[in-house]
Short mmCIF file of C-alpha atoms in Angstrom, two decimals:
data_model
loop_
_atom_site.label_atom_id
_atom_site.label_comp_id
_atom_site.label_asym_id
_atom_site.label_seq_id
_atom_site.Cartn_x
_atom_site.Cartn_y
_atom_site.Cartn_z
CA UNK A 1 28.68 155.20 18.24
CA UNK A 2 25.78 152.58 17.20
CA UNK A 3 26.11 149.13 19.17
CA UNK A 4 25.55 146.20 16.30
CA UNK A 5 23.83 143.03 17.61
CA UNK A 6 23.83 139.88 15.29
CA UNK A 7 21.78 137.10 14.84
CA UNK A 8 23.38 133.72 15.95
CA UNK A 9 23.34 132.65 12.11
CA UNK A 10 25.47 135.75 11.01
CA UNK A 11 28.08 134.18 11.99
CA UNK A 12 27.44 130.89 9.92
CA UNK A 13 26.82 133.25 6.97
CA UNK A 14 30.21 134.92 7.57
CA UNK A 15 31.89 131.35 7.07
CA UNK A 16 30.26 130.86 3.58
CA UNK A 17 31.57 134.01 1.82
CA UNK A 18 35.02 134.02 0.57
CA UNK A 19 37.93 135.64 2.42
CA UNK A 20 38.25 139.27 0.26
CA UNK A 21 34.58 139.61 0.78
CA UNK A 22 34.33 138.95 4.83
CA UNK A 23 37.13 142.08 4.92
CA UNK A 24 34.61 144.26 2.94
CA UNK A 25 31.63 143.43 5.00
CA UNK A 26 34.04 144.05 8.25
CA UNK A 27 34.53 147.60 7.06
CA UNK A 28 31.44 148.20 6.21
CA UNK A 29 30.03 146.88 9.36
CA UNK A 30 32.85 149.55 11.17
CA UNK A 31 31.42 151.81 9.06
CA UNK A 32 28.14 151.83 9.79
CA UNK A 33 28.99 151.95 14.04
CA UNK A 34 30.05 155.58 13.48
CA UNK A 35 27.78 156.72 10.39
CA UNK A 36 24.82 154.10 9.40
CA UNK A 37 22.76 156.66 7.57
CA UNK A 38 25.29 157.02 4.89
CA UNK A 39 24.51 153.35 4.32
CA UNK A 40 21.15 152.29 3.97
CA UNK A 41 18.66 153.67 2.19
CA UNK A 42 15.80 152.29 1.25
CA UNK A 43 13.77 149.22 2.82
CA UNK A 44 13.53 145.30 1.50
CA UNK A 45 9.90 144.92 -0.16
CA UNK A 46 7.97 143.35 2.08
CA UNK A 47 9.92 144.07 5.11
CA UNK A 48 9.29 147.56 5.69
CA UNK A 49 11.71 147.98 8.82
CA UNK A 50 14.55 145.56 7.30
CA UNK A 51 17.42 147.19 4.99
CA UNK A 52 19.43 145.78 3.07
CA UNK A 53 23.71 147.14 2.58
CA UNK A 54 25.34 146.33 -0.70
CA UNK A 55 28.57 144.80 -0.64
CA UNK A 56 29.56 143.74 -4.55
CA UNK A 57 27.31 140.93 -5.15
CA UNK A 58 26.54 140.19 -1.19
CA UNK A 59 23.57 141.88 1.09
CA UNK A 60 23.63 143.04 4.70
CA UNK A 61 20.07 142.84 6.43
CA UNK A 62 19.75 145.12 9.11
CA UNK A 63 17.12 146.60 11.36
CA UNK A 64 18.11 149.97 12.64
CA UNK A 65 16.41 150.95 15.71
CA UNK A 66 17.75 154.66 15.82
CA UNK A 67 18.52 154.64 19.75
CA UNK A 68 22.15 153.23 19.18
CA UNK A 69 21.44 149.78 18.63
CA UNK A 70 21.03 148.09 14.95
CA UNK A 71 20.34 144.06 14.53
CA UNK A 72 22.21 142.71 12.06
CA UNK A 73 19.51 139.87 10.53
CA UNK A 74 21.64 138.22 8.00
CA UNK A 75 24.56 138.22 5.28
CA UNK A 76 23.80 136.58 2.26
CA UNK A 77 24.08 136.60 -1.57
CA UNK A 78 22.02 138.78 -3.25
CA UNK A 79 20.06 136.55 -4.76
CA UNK A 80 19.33 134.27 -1.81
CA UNK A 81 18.22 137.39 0.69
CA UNK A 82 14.61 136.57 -0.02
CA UNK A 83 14.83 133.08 0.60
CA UNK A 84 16.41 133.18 3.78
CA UNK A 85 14.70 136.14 5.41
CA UNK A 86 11.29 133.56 4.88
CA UNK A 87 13.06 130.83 6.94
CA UNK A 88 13.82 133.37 9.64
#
């Protein structure tokens, strides 16, 4: 089982994504503890060791380490990933 560690501002990210969502990314997050390479595939441009986990119209940004231990960078919407991951 994979240990997740998250960035303090996950946490503020959770709070800005509606309800139904938050349970999605929960699951997926569970999901990924027991079998992350059935979720991410392929790197963020730019950020060769940062992947990103669809969930509908939100993004996951992880860095998996492969010895048991994946950093959760940030949940965001799609189409503010890019943004953010410059201001981090």
């Amino acid at each position: 089982m994979y240990k997740l560690l998250f960035y303090r501002e996950v946490l503020t990210d959770m709070k800005k994504i509606p309800t139904e969502v938050q349970l999605r990314i929960k699951q997926v997050l569970e999901t990924f503890r027991t079998a992350p390479e059935s979720i991410y595939k392929k790197p963020l441009k730019a950020y060769e060791t940062l992947f990103p986990v669809c969930v509908g119209d939100y993004r996951i940004v992880i860095e998996p380490d492969y010895e048991e231990v994946t950093l959760v960078w940030m949940i965001s919407h799609r189409s503010k990933v890019y943004d953010k991951l410059d201001g981090r």
